[in-house]
Structure formats: structure tokens, C-alpha cells
Amino acid sequence: MRLPERQVAALEAASATDAQPIPELADAAGIDEAAATTAVFELEEEGLLAVESEVEETVSITDEAETYLETGLPEVRFYRAAIDAGAGTDAAPMGQVIGAAGLEGPQVDIALSNFARKGYGQIESGEVTADPDADPDSDPEVAALEELATGRSVDDAGVLDRLEERGLIEREERTVRSVTLTDAGVDAMMAGVEAAETAAQLTPEMLTSGEWEDVEFTDYNVEADATEAGAGKVHVLRQAAERVKDVLVGMGFQEMDGPHADADFWINDALFMPQDHPARTHWDRFALDVDPVENLPEDLVEAVENAHRNGVGPDGDGYHSPWSEDFAREVALRGHTTSLSMRYLSGAAEGELEPPQRYFSVEKAYRNDTIDSTHLLEFFQIEGWVMAEDLSVRDLMGTFEEFYAQFGITDVQFKPHYNPYTEPSFELFGRHPETDELIEIGNSGIFREEVLTPLGVECDVMAWGLALERLAMLYTGAEDIRDLHGTLADLEFLRNAEVIY
């Protein structure tokens, strides 16, 4: 029997009694693994070899996990620092605990998101309480990482799933194919096989010399495994942002832009947010240690201060709370993109605007929230407002229904709410396609007179701030906002998620 050279090598290396993995067979045959794999499939077709397949999983720890094995998991360091700060008996300031734990950058988010999950304690309103009876020394995730680092296996699938979500391990499934000689293969070997000259492709030289007539060409196995190559794609949130922009432009809106770091005046004061509001404390806002903003419109600053102190109109009463121009000029990361709305409505961005006007933005905002399945420290907000005469809540609700219908979301529900800057106000909720739960997707209302009068606006303005990530959760089915972006993002989910509309 004449066979291609690589098939002869594979047959001679195969055993009729002991199954051999293809890499081992390739070594014994003295050919590369790809050639051996092709030969094995060809010989299987001829009935000379039998091939059995088995899926094996290998688990390895990442560089980040190796760092944590040396320094400790961020949540464990956070817990130990909290105990040292007395949080086992009395609440301790979160900032103090973070500093004592030596956490910085993404490690802070990781520590906060896992601290409560593991039952180490609670974080509320910027204060930490720790369970003195918790035992971080028996943390199952640490134990699993230590086992894996030494080459041992871990049987707890739940722990492995969590470590994979955190990016601390990498799992790889591979198909191991083992080969044995069949009875027909044994008979062929006993009868004798000899190698025939083979070629992978036809060349001009073969044609001119006539050699092609004596050459046996290699068969191509189109069913052989190939390495999967993951192509790059536009992130699902970027897809969502672009779709949102298309929809709003189609509804007659123009796009706003402006600084991420801005004066507190534009972020909060112009919005009639009192300076002693909890959202303006150092626990909830990201203040920047930079020089204060000098170029604020003086007449507008004076009008806003007057609204805070005395109110607007004959029935206005103001807040009767401290108001400092120095505080208004301090710089912070914007907690909402409504700072852009204040700049545009006041005329500071593009000059005085005459109604009717429609503006929107899809930009990042930053808040010192407790991280959970629906909150992150930074997120994308869909800001929008309409300036016109005689606007009503019906106009606002109709705008939302038209907007969300463009994404196939028709079950939008509204709940009355309180905002310092809008009256009436209400929150929006959408139904999650997987859990069937109602999740908050935005906040809205009609700007109060105390906001509009200092800005020089003499007609109605309805406005909203919607969460891009939560919109994405509704149409992708993601159950955790951290699956969409951040250190715990689910890459497999992101590879397959699409914006559907």
C-alpha cells in the first residue's frame, strides 16, 4: 500500500493497544503536530486509525492574581484596615480605611464591590462597619488561588466562576484526541506500506517538467480544528451611545458638549442645589485639588446666589442655608451632565437661545456611589432638555415613550419623585427582559422657576438624565452593570452582545 509520507509516519508511530494523544504521536513520528493531525484524520477516513476525543479544561492564574497572592486581595486588605480603624465596633470613614489599606486606582473599586459580598461588613453613606467575626484567613477565593498557583486543581465550580469573573484566572478548554490502530490498520502494517511522494500544492515547475503526473497531492481536511480568532468590534456601550445620538438627532435635538471637570457653580449651584446638600459633600463628589474657576459670569453668580438665599418671585423663600462663592468656584468632576444644560440654557456655551430648542448629550458623569449591580463610580448619562412654551408632564412622558420605543422598549413606567431643581419630577423604570424586575433607568422633570429665572429663561424647560448602561441592560439582558465595563467586565458577553432596535 502506497500512502503519503506523513501517513506512513503516523501509522508506524501508532499503537494498537495504547491510545496516544496526537502531540505524543507527532513526536514519535518525527513530524510536526499540524501534519500529524491532518494525517490522523485522513487515516481515520480510510479506517486505519481510530480517534477518540475528550475535552480537557486547564486553569491558570493571571498576573493580577499573582500580585494579590503576595499583597492580599483588595477586599481582605480593606477589611483588615477597617478592623484596625475600629470599624468592628463603630463606623469608620471610608476614605480613612482606603488610605490605611494602601489601595489605589481600580483596587478601590474591587475592594468595595467584594467587601459586602463576602460578608466582611457594610458601607453606607461613606462609612464602613466591619464584622469582627469574619475570617479572611479562610477566604475560599484566596485558598483556590493558592492551590492553582502550586499546580493543583480546584473542584469548587462556583469559586472558579467568581475568580474568572474577576479576571484572576484563565480557563482554557481544549479537545484532546487520542489515536489507536484499528484492525485494518494492523493488517495494512503487516502487509507493508510504503511512502509516496506528496505535494501540498501544484507549482509551475511541476507543470513544465511533467512531474505533476507522478506526484500524489495532499488532501485537505476542511473539518480539522482551527484556532479561533476573536476580531475587534465596537463596544456595546459605544454602539448604544451612537444609536441614542441617531435617535435624538432624528427627534430634532442638537448635541451639547463641555468639560468633565467644572466649577461647582455649573454642576450644582446653577441647578438650585443647596451647598449643604449631602450630594455635595466630599463623600459623594470627586473634588479636584486645583485652582478655583475665575471666569464665571458675575451677574449670573449674583442671580444664583440670590435665588439660593431669598428664592425667586413673591412666594420664593430660598434655602436659608450657607452659600459661599468660594465653594461655587471650586472644581470637581461633574456628578451629572446637567452642568452642560446649565451652560447652554444660560447662554454661556453658545449665546442666548430663543425657544423652541432641543439639546442632548451622551457623556460621562462621576459619583462616589457604592458599587453594586446597577451603580458604578463613573457612568454614561443621556442628558436632554426641551425649551418651549406651555410644556407639560404629558409632553415629557410622550418624549420618553417615543425615545425608548426606538429600542423596542414599550413598558416604561413613571413614579413621582423629588428633585431640588425640578417640579413636578418623576423617575423612569423599565422591565428587565431576563429577571422581569423593574429597574430605574432615569430621572426627569420640569425645571423650577428658581433654576430658570437666574439663567434668564422665560419659558418652560423639561429635562432628564437617563442611564446609558441601564438602557443597555434592558436590551442586552445583562443583569449586572459591571458586565458592561470595568475591571469585572464579561468579555465573552461583550463579544456577542448587540444593540437591537
Short mmCIF file of C-alpha atoms in Angstrom, two decimals:
data_model
loop_
_atom_site.label_atom_id
_atom_site.label_comp_id
_atom_site.label_asym_id
_atom_site.label_seq_id
_atom_site.Cartn_x
_atom_site.Cartn_y
_atom_site.Cartn_z
CA MET A 1 0.00 0.00 0.00
CA ARG A 2 1.36 3.39 -1.03
CA LEU A 3 0.49 6.26 1.30
CA PRO A 4 1.71 9.83 1.74
CA GLU A 5 4.86 10.06 3.81
CA ARG A 6 3.21 11.69 6.80
CA GLN A 7 0.50 9.00 6.90
CA VAL A 8 3.13 6.27 6.89
CA ALA A 9 4.96 8.01 9.75
CA ALA A 10 1.71 8.30 11.74
CA LEU A 11 0.81 4.63 11.17
CA GLU A 12 4.26 3.45 12.21
CA ALA A 13 4.11 5.52 15.42
CA ALA A 14 0.57 4.43 16.37
CA SER A 15 -0.18 1.56 18.72
CA ALA A 16 -2.99 -0.97 18.55
CA THR A 17 -3.17 -1.26 22.36
CA ASP A 18 -2.24 2.13 23.85
CA ALA A 19 -4.16 5.30 22.86
CA GLN A 20 -1.78 8.18 22.13
CA PRO A 21 -2.62 11.89 22.15
CA ILE A 22 -1.82 13.45 18.77
CA PRO A 23 1.08 15.61 20.11
CA GLU A 24 2.70 12.47 21.54
CA LEU A 25 2.13 10.64 18.25
CA ALA A 26 3.69 13.55 16.34
CA ASP A 27 6.83 13.38 18.50
CA ALA A 28 7.12 9.64 17.97
CA ALA A 29 6.57 10.02 14.21
CA GLY A 30 9.06 12.89 13.91
CA ILE A 31 6.58 15.23 12.19
CA ASP A 32 5.01 18.47 13.34
CA GLU A 33 1.68 18.40 15.17
CA ALA A 34 -0.32 20.03 12.35
CA ALA A 35 0.91 17.45 9.85
CA ALA A 36 0.21 14.64 12.32
CA THR A 37 -3.34 15.93 12.90
CA THR A 38 -4.03 16.02 9.15
CA ALA A 39 -2.59 12.54 8.70
CA VAL A 40 -4.64 11.13 11.58
CA PHE A 41 -7.92 12.42 10.12
CA GLU A 42 -7.01 11.10 6.69
CA LEU A 43 -6.18 7.66 8.12
CA GLU A 44 -9.38 7.68 10.18
CA GLU A 45 -11.34 8.18 6.94
CA GLU A 46 -9.53 5.17 5.48
CA GLY A 47 -10.46 3.15 8.57
CA LEU A 48 -6.79 2.59 9.51
CA LEU A 49 -6.84 4.67 12.73
CA ALA A 50 -9.48 5.18 15.42
CA VAL A 51 -9.73 8.62 17.05
CA GLU A 52 -11.34 9.35 20.43
CA SER A 53 -11.96 12.95 21.54
CA GLU A 54 -12.12 14.30 25.09
CA VAL A 55 -12.48 17.92 26.29
CA GLU A 56 -9.99 18.96 28.97
CA GLU A 57 -10.02 22.21 30.93
CA THR A 58 -6.88 23.90 32.17
CA VAL A 59 -6.96 26.70 34.74
CA SER A 60 -4.14 29.18 35.29
CA ILE A 61 -3.88 32.30 37.45
CA THR A 62 -3.31 35.73 35.92
CA ASP A 63 -0.59 38.26 36.72
CA GLU A 64 -3.11 40.22 38.79
CA ALA A 65 -3.81 37.12 40.90
CA GLU A 66 -0.09 36.56 41.46
CA THR A 67 0.16 40.12 42.79
CA TYR A 68 -2.74 39.51 45.17
CA LEU A 69 -1.13 36.31 46.46
CA GLU A 70 1.79 38.48 47.55
CA THR A 71 -0.13 41.53 48.84
CA GLY A 72 -3.58 40.14 49.65
CA LEU A 73 -6.92 40.51 47.91
CA PRO A 74 -8.10 44.16 47.94
CA GLU A 75 -11.22 43.34 49.98
CA VAL A 76 -9.15 41.45 52.55
CA ARG A 77 -6.75 44.39 52.90
CA PHE A 78 -9.75 46.72 53.17
CA TYR A 79 -11.30 44.52 55.89
CA ARG A 80 -8.10 44.36 57.93
CA ALA A 81 -7.68 48.14 57.66
CA ALA A 82 -11.31 48.61 58.75
CA ILE A 83 -10.80 46.42 61.80
CA ASP A 84 -7.63 48.37 62.67
CA ALA A 85 -9.65 51.60 62.34
CA GLY A 86 -12.19 50.35 64.89
CA ALA A 87 -14.95 49.60 62.36
CA GLY A 88 -15.64 46.35 64.18
CA THR A 89 -17.36 48.36 66.92
CA ASP A 90 -18.04 51.84 65.45
CA ALA A 91 -18.36 53.03 61.85
CA ALA A 92 -15.15 54.37 60.35
CA PRO A 93 -14.78 56.86 57.46
CA MET A 94 -14.39 55.00 54.15
CA GLY A 95 -11.64 57.33 52.91
CA GLN A 96 -9.58 56.68 56.04
CA VAL A 97 -9.91 52.90 55.59
CA ILE A 98 -8.98 53.06 51.90
CA GLY A 99 -5.86 55.07 52.73
CA ALA A 100 -4.84 52.75 55.55
CA ALA A 101 -5.29 49.72 53.27
CA GLY A 102 -2.93 51.24 50.72
CA LEU A 103 -5.48 50.79 47.94
CA GLU A 104 -5.46 52.93 44.83
CA GLY A 105 -6.85 53.01 41.32
CA PRO A 106 -9.00 50.02 40.29
CA GLN A 107 -8.19 48.20 43.53
CA VAL A 108 -10.51 50.58 45.39
CA ASP A 109 -13.48 49.57 43.22
CA ILE A 110 -12.58 45.90 43.58
CA ALA A 111 -12.36 46.14 47.37
CA LEU A 112 -15.67 48.00 47.73
CA SER A 113 -17.56 45.65 45.39
CA ASN A 114 -16.38 42.49 47.19
CA PHE A 115 -16.34 43.69 50.81
CA ALA A 116 -20.09 43.37 51.41
CA ARG A 117 -20.48 40.39 49.04
CA LYS A 118 -18.22 38.30 51.23
CA GLY A 119 -19.95 39.34 54.43
CA TYR A 120 -16.98 41.32 55.72
CA GLY A 121 -19.19 44.30 56.57
CA GLN A 122 -21.26 47.12 55.13
CA ILE A 123 -20.63 50.53 53.54
CA GLU A 124 -23.32 53.16 53.91
CA SER A 125 -23.14 56.91 53.33
CA GLY A 126 -19.37 56.84 53.14
CA GLU A 127 -18.88 54.96 56.42
CA VAL A 128 -17.63 51.42 56.95
CA THR A 129 -18.73 48.88 59.52
CA ALA A 130 -16.89 45.55 59.69
CA ASP A 131 -17.98 42.18 61.06
CA PRO A 132 -15.46 41.39 63.80
CA ASP A 133 -16.25 37.68 63.46
CA ALA A 134 -15.39 37.46 59.76
CA ASP A 135 -12.41 35.25 58.94
CA PRO A 136 -10.46 36.46 55.89
CA ASP A 137 -7.82 33.79 56.55
CA SER A 138 -10.31 31.18 55.33
CA ASP A 139 -11.40 33.13 52.26
CA PRO A 140 -12.22 30.39 49.67
CA GLU A 141 -11.04 32.57 46.78
CA VAL A 142 -7.61 33.02 48.36
CA ALA A 143 -7.40 29.29 49.10
CA ALA A 144 -8.33 28.44 45.50
CA LEU A 145 -5.69 30.81 44.08
CA GLU A 146 -3.03 29.26 46.34
CA GLU A 147 -3.97 25.77 45.14
CA LEU A 148 -3.89 26.79 41.48
CA ALA A 149 -0.56 28.59 41.91
CA THR A 150 1.04 25.34 43.00
CA GLY A 151 -0.40 23.38 40.07
CA ARG A 152 -3.15 21.64 42.00
CA SER A 153 -6.79 21.55 40.85
CA VAL A 154 -9.84 23.17 42.46
CA ASP A 155 -13.17 21.36 42.35
CA ASP A 156 -15.46 24.18 43.55
CA ALA A 157 -17.03 25.40 40.29
CA GLY A 158 -18.69 28.39 42.00
CA VAL A 159 -15.38 29.74 43.28
CA LEU A 160 -13.75 29.19 39.89
CA ASP A 161 -16.60 31.04 38.18
CA ARG A 162 -16.17 34.00 40.51
CA LEU A 163 -12.40 34.09 40.06
CA GLU A 164 -12.89 34.03 36.30
CA GLU A 165 -15.38 36.93 36.51
CA ARG A 166 -12.78 38.89 38.46
CA GLY A 167 -10.11 38.20 35.85
CA LEU A 168 -7.95 36.30 38.35
CA ILE A 169 -7.90 33.02 36.47
CA GLU A 170 -7.95 31.99 32.85
CA ARG A 171 -9.77 28.87 31.78
CA GLU A 172 -8.96 27.12 28.58
CA GLU A 173 -10.83 24.20 27.11
CA ARG A 174 -9.06 22.06 24.58
CA THR A 175 -10.01 18.93 22.76
CA VAL A 176 -7.55 16.09 23.30
CA ARG A 177 -7.67 13.48 20.57
CA SER A 178 -6.16 10.06 21.19
CA VAL A 179 -5.27 7.62 18.42
CA THR A 180 -5.10 3.82 18.16
CA LEU A 181 -4.51 1.46 15.25
CA THR A 182 -7.62 -0.32 14.03
CA ASP A 183 -7.60 -3.98 12.96
CA ALA A 184 -7.49 -2.74 9.35
CA GLY A 185 -4.50 -0.60 10.28
CA VAL A 186 -2.71 -3.55 11.83
CA ASP A 187 -3.39 -5.62 8.69
CA ALA A 188 -2.05 -2.81 6.48
CA MET A 189 1.13 -2.53 8.53
CA MET A 190 1.67 -6.30 8.40
CA ALA A 191 1.11 -6.29 4.61
CA GLY A 192 3.56 -3.41 4.28
CA VAL A 193 3.13 0.26 3.46
CA GLU A 194 5.50 2.48 1.58
CA ALA A 195 5.72 6.26 1.33
CA ALA A 196 4.60 8.02 -1.83
CA GLU A 197 5.94 11.41 -2.78
CA THR A 198 3.34 14.04 -1.91
CA ALA A 199 2.97 17.77 -2.53
CA ALA A 200 0.78 20.36 -0.87
CA GLN A 201 0.31 22.49 -3.99
CA LEU A 202 0.79 22.47 -7.73
CA THR A 203 3.77 24.60 -8.88
CA PRO A 204 4.75 26.00 -12.30
CA GLU A 205 7.87 23.83 -12.18
CA MET A 206 5.75 20.67 -11.84
CA LEU A 207 3.74 21.67 -14.89
CA THR A 208 6.74 22.41 -17.11
CA SER A 209 8.67 19.30 -16.05
CA GLY A 210 5.70 16.93 -16.12
CA GLU A 211 6.45 15.94 -12.51
CA TRP A 212 2.84 16.56 -11.56
CA GLU A 213 1.84 13.27 -13.19
CA ASP A 214 3.82 11.23 -10.65
CA VAL A 215 3.11 13.29 -7.54
CA GLU A 216 0.35 12.45 -5.06
CA PHE A 217 -1.28 15.63 -3.79
CA THR A 218 -2.24 16.18 -0.19
CA ASP A 219 -5.94 16.03 0.69
CA TYR A 220 -7.23 18.99 2.65
CA ASN A 221 -9.38 18.22 5.66
CA VAL A 222 -11.87 21.07 5.86
CA GLU A 223 -13.25 19.70 9.15
CA ALA A 224 -9.95 19.96 11.03
CA ASP A 225 -9.93 22.27 14.07
CA ALA A 226 -8.62 25.78 13.55
CA THR A 227 -7.57 28.37 16.08
CA GLU A 228 -10.41 30.74 16.90
CA ALA A 229 -9.52 34.36 16.19
CA GLY A 230 -11.55 36.99 18.02
CA ALA A 231 -11.92 40.05 15.83
CA GLY A 232 -12.22 43.50 17.34
CA LYS A 233 -15.64 45.16 17.45
CA VAL A 234 -17.25 48.35 18.64
CA HIS A 235 -18.02 48.12 22.37
CA VAL A 236 -21.71 47.58 23.09
CA LEU A 237 -21.91 50.85 25.05
CA ARG A 238 -20.36 52.77 22.16
CA GLN A 239 -22.92 51.12 19.86
CA ALA A 240 -25.65 52.21 22.27
CA ALA A 241 -24.32 55.77 22.51
CA GLU A 242 -24.22 56.13 18.73
CA ARG A 243 -27.73 54.72 18.40
CA VAL A 244 -29.01 57.11 21.10
CA LYS A 245 -27.45 60.03 19.24
CA ASP A 246 -29.06 58.92 15.96
CA VAL A 247 -32.47 58.64 17.62
CA LEU A 248 -32.31 62.04 19.36
CA VAL A 249 -30.99 63.83 16.27
CA GLY A 250 -33.87 62.23 14.39
CA MET A 251 -36.23 63.70 17.00
CA GLY A 252 -34.87 67.19 16.31
CA PHE A 253 -32.22 67.52 19.06
CA GLN A 254 -28.76 69.10 18.83
CA GLU A 255 -25.75 67.74 20.75
CA MET A 256 -24.06 69.55 23.66
CA ASP A 257 -20.52 69.15 24.91
CA GLY A 258 -18.45 70.61 27.74
CA PRO A 259 -15.85 69.94 30.45
CA HIS A 260 -15.78 66.83 32.60
CA ALA A 261 -14.18 68.82 35.43
CA ASP A 262 -16.12 72.01 36.09
CA ALA A 263 -16.90 74.65 38.68
CA ASP A 264 -19.34 73.55 41.35
CA PHE A 265 -21.33 76.57 40.26
CA TRP A 266 -22.27 74.95 36.94
CA ILE A 267 -22.58 71.44 38.40
CA ASN A 268 -24.82 72.28 41.37
CA ASP A 269 -25.36 75.96 42.27
CA ALA A 270 -26.97 76.96 38.97
CA LEU A 271 -29.17 73.87 39.38
CA PHE A 272 -30.54 75.23 42.68
CA MET A 273 -28.79 72.52 44.69
CA PRO A 274 -28.15 73.85 48.22
CA GLN A 275 -24.50 73.91 49.19
CA ASP A 276 -25.17 71.81 52.30
CA HIS A 277 -26.92 69.08 50.29
CA PRO A 278 -25.47 65.59 51.10
CA ALA A 279 -24.64 65.04 47.41
CA ARG A 280 -22.20 67.98 47.61
CA THR A 281 -20.11 66.63 50.48
CA HIS A 282 -16.65 65.20 49.91
CA TRP A 283 -18.14 61.72 50.38
CA ASP A 284 -20.31 61.94 47.28
CA ARG A 285 -18.43 64.20 44.88
CA PHE A 286 -14.93 63.97 43.43
CA ALA A 287 -13.34 67.33 44.27
CA LEU A 288 -10.10 68.24 42.49
CA ASP A 289 -7.16 69.93 44.15
CA VAL A 290 -6.73 72.65 41.51
CA ASP A 291 -7.11 76.43 41.37
CA PRO A 292 -10.72 77.68 41.55
CA VAL A 293 -12.52 78.85 38.41
CA GLU A 294 -12.20 82.62 37.95
CA ASN A 295 -14.16 83.29 34.76
CA LEU A 296 -17.74 82.86 35.95
CA PRO A 297 -20.39 85.37 34.74
CA GLU A 298 -20.61 87.78 37.67
CA ASP A 299 -24.23 88.81 37.07
CA LEU A 300 -25.24 85.14 36.85
CA VAL A 301 -23.35 84.27 40.05
CA GLU A 302 -25.17 87.09 41.81
CA ALA A 303 -28.58 85.98 40.48
CA VAL A 304 -27.96 82.35 41.51
CA GLU A 305 -26.79 83.39 44.98
CA ASN A 306 -29.93 85.49 45.38
CA ALA A 307 -32.12 82.53 44.39
CA HIS A 308 -30.40 80.35 47.00
CA ARG A 309 -30.66 82.96 49.74
CA ASN A 310 -34.05 84.56 49.00
CA GLY A 311 -35.84 82.42 46.45
CA VAL A 312 -37.48 83.69 43.26
CA GLY A 313 -40.78 85.53 42.91
CA PRO A 314 -43.14 86.87 45.57
CA ASP A 315 -43.61 83.43 47.14
CA GLY A 316 -39.94 82.41 46.97
CA ASP A 317 -38.21 81.70 50.24
CA GLY A 318 -34.77 80.32 49.34
CA TYR A 319 -32.89 77.81 51.44
CA HIS A 320 -31.78 79.90 54.46
CA SER A 321 -28.58 77.85 54.40
CA PRO A 322 -24.92 78.86 53.97
CA TRP A 323 -23.86 79.90 50.46
CA SER A 324 -20.24 80.60 49.59
CA GLU A 325 -18.98 81.97 46.29
CA ASP A 326 -15.61 80.36 47.03
CA PHE A 327 -17.29 76.96 47.21
CA ALA A 328 -19.15 77.68 43.96
CA ARG A 329 -15.83 78.33 42.21
CA GLU A 330 -14.22 75.07 43.41
CA VAL A 331 -13.60 72.40 40.76
CA ALA A 332 -14.96 68.84 40.80
CA LEU A 333 -15.73 66.05 38.38
CA ARG A 334 -19.31 66.57 37.27
CA GLY A 335 -21.77 64.34 39.13
CA HIS A 336 -24.22 64.68 36.26
CA THR A 337 -24.13 66.15 32.79
CA THR A 338 -26.77 68.72 33.76
CA SER A 339 -23.81 71.10 34.13
CA LEU A 340 -23.85 71.19 30.30
CA SER A 341 -27.54 72.09 30.33
CA MET A 342 -26.84 75.00 32.70
CA ARG A 343 -24.09 76.30 30.43
CA TYR A 344 -26.32 76.16 27.34
CA LEU A 345 -29.50 77.48 28.94
CA SER A 346 -27.62 80.44 30.46
CA GLY A 347 -26.11 81.34 27.09
CA ALA A 348 -22.56 80.78 28.33
CA ALA A 349 -21.95 77.98 25.82
CA GLU A 350 -23.45 79.29 22.56
CA GLY A 351 -25.05 82.62 23.35
CA GLU A 352 -28.67 83.36 24.15
CA LEU A 353 -31.09 80.74 22.83
CA GLU A 354 -34.59 81.52 21.61
CA PRO A 355 -37.32 78.91 22.08
CA PRO A 356 -38.11 76.35 20.87
CA GLN A 357 -34.83 74.46 21.44
CA ARG A 358 -33.91 70.82 21.93
CA TYR A 359 -30.46 69.73 23.17
CA PHE A 360 -28.89 66.48 24.39
CA SER A 361 -25.57 64.90 25.36
CA VAL A 362 -24.30 61.35 25.92
CA GLU A 363 -21.33 61.90 28.22
CA LYS A 364 -19.63 60.52 31.32
CA ALA A 365 -20.56 61.54 34.87
CA TYR A 366 -18.79 60.66 38.13
CA ARG A 367 -20.24 59.86 41.56
CA ASN A 368 -18.81 58.33 44.69
CA ASP A 369 -21.56 55.69 44.85
CA THR A 370 -21.41 52.30 46.49
CA ILE A 371 -20.70 49.88 43.65
CA ASP A 372 -23.36 47.25 43.06
CA SER A 373 -25.22 45.62 40.18
CA THR A 374 -26.68 48.95 39.00
CA HIS A 375 -24.12 51.54 40.21
CA LEU A 376 -20.55 52.44 39.22
CA LEU A 377 -18.24 55.30 40.14
CA GLU A 378 -18.37 56.53 36.55
CA PHE A 379 -21.17 56.05 34.06
CA PHE A 380 -22.67 57.47 30.89
CA GLN A 381 -25.65 59.80 31.21
CA ILE A 382 -28.12 60.66 28.45
CA GLU A 383 -28.85 64.30 29.23
CA GLY A 384 -31.61 66.16 27.40
CA TRP A 385 -33.89 69.15 27.59
CA VAL A 386 -36.58 70.92 25.60
CA MET A 387 -37.24 74.66 25.85
CA ALA A 388 -40.70 75.75 24.68
CA GLU A 389 -43.90 77.49 25.75
CA ASP A 390 -46.54 75.68 27.81
CA LEU A 391 -44.78 72.34 28.31
CA SER A 392 -46.41 69.70 30.49
CA VAL A 393 -45.66 66.33 32.05
CA ARG A 394 -47.63 64.77 29.19
CA ASP A 395 -45.08 66.21 26.73
CA LEU A 396 -42.22 64.80 28.78
CA MET A 397 -43.74 61.33 29.12
CA GLY A 398 -44.56 61.24 25.43
CA THR A 399 -40.95 62.10 24.58
CA PHE A 400 -39.72 59.14 26.66
CA GLU A 401 -42.20 56.73 25.14
CA GLU A 402 -41.12 57.75 21.64
CA PHE A 403 -37.42 57.53 22.56
CA TYR A 404 -37.50 54.10 24.23
CA ALA A 405 -39.75 52.65 21.54
CA GLN A 406 -36.79 53.09 19.16
CA PHE A 407 -35.04 50.37 21.22
CA GLY A 408 -38.05 48.07 21.37
CA ILE A 409 -38.81 49.08 24.99
CA THR A 410 -42.51 49.79 25.41
CA ASP A 411 -43.06 49.03 29.11
CA VAL A 412 -41.80 52.32 30.60
CA GLN A 413 -43.27 53.22 33.98
CA PHE A 414 -43.19 56.52 35.88
CA LYS A 415 -43.01 57.25 39.60
CA PRO A 416 -43.36 60.69 41.27
CA HIS A 417 -40.08 61.87 42.77
CA TYR A 418 -38.43 64.86 44.47
CA ASN A 419 -35.58 66.86 42.95
CA PRO A 420 -34.34 70.23 44.25
CA TYR A 421 -34.31 71.53 40.67
CA THR A 422 -37.49 70.19 39.01
CA GLU A 423 -41.18 70.32 39.91
CA PRO A 424 -43.00 68.14 39.06
CA SER A 425 -40.39 65.36 38.97
CA PHE A 426 -40.54 61.65 38.34
CA GLU A 427 -38.29 58.62 37.92
CA LEU A 428 -38.46 56.21 34.99
CA PHE A 429 -38.41 52.43 35.27
CA GLY A 430 -38.04 49.72 32.64
CA ARG A 431 -38.68 45.99 32.89
CA HIS A 432 -35.60 43.75 32.63
CA PRO A 433 -36.07 41.07 29.93
CA GLU A 434 -34.31 38.32 31.92
CA THR A 435 -35.27 38.95 35.57
CA ASP A 436 -38.64 40.65 34.86
CA GLU A 437 -37.73 43.22 37.53
CA LEU A 438 -38.36 46.94 37.19
CA ILE A 439 -35.06 48.82 37.26
CA GLU A 440 -34.64 52.58 37.49
CA ILE A 441 -33.46 53.96 34.16
CA GLY A 442 -33.64 57.73 34.65
CA ASN A 443 -34.82 60.87 36.40
CA SER A 444 -36.71 63.80 34.94
CA GLY A 445 -38.98 66.78 35.46
CA ILE A 446 -39.72 70.39 34.55
CA PHE A 447 -37.14 72.91 35.77
CA ARG A 448 -38.25 75.08 38.67
CA GLU A 449 -38.52 78.84 38.46
CA GLU A 450 -35.55 79.07 40.86
CA VAL A 451 -33.40 77.41 38.18
CA LEU A 452 -34.69 79.20 35.09
CA THR A 453 -35.10 82.81 36.30
CA PRO A 454 -31.41 83.35 37.23
CA LEU A 455 -30.48 81.84 33.82
CA GLY A 456 -32.70 84.38 32.07
CA VAL A 457 -35.04 81.72 30.62
CA GLU A 458 -38.66 82.93 30.43
CA CYS A 459 -40.41 79.81 29.15
CA ASP A 460 -40.78 76.17 30.25
CA VAL A 461 -37.91 73.68 30.11
CA MET A 462 -38.41 69.95 30.59
CA ALA A 463 -35.27 67.93 31.25
CA TRP A 464 -33.97 64.47 32.04
CA GLY A 465 -30.94 62.38 32.85
CA LEU A 466 -31.11 58.77 31.67
CA ALA A 467 -28.61 55.99 32.34
CA LEU A 468 -26.99 54.62 29.17
CA GLU A 469 -25.74 51.47 30.97
CA ARG A 470 -29.21 50.67 32.30
CA LEU A 471 -30.69 51.15 28.85
CA ALA A 472 -28.05 48.69 27.61
CA MET A 473 -29.05 46.27 30.38
CA LEU A 474 -32.63 46.30 29.13
CA TYR A 475 -31.83 45.48 25.52
CA THR A 476 -28.87 43.12 26.04
CA GLY A 477 -30.24 41.24 29.05
CA ALA A 478 -27.14 41.99 31.19
CA GLU A 479 -28.06 41.53 34.85
CA ASP A 480 -25.07 43.37 36.31
CA ILE A 481 -23.81 46.78 35.17
CA ARG A 482 -20.27 45.52 35.83
CA ASP A 483 -20.67 43.07 32.95
CA LEU A 484 -20.65 46.06 30.58
CA HIS A 485 -17.44 47.84 31.57
CA GLY A 486 -14.89 47.99 34.35
CA THR A 487 -12.42 45.50 35.81
CA LEU A 488 -15.09 42.77 36.10
CA ALA A 489 -16.49 43.10 32.56
CA ASP A 490 -17.64 39.85 30.98
CA LEU A 491 -15.57 39.74 27.78
CA GLU A 492 -17.47 36.79 26.31
CA PHE A 493 -20.74 38.64 26.86
CA LEU A 494 -19.32 41.78 25.23
CA ARG A 495 -18.12 39.82 22.20
CA ASN A 496 -21.67 38.65 21.49
CA ALA A 497 -23.89 41.49 22.78
CA GLU A 498 -25.61 43.59 20.12
CA VAL A 499 -27.71 46.74 20.11
CA ILE A 500 -31.12 45.61 18.96
CA TYR A 501 -33.68 48.10 17.70
#
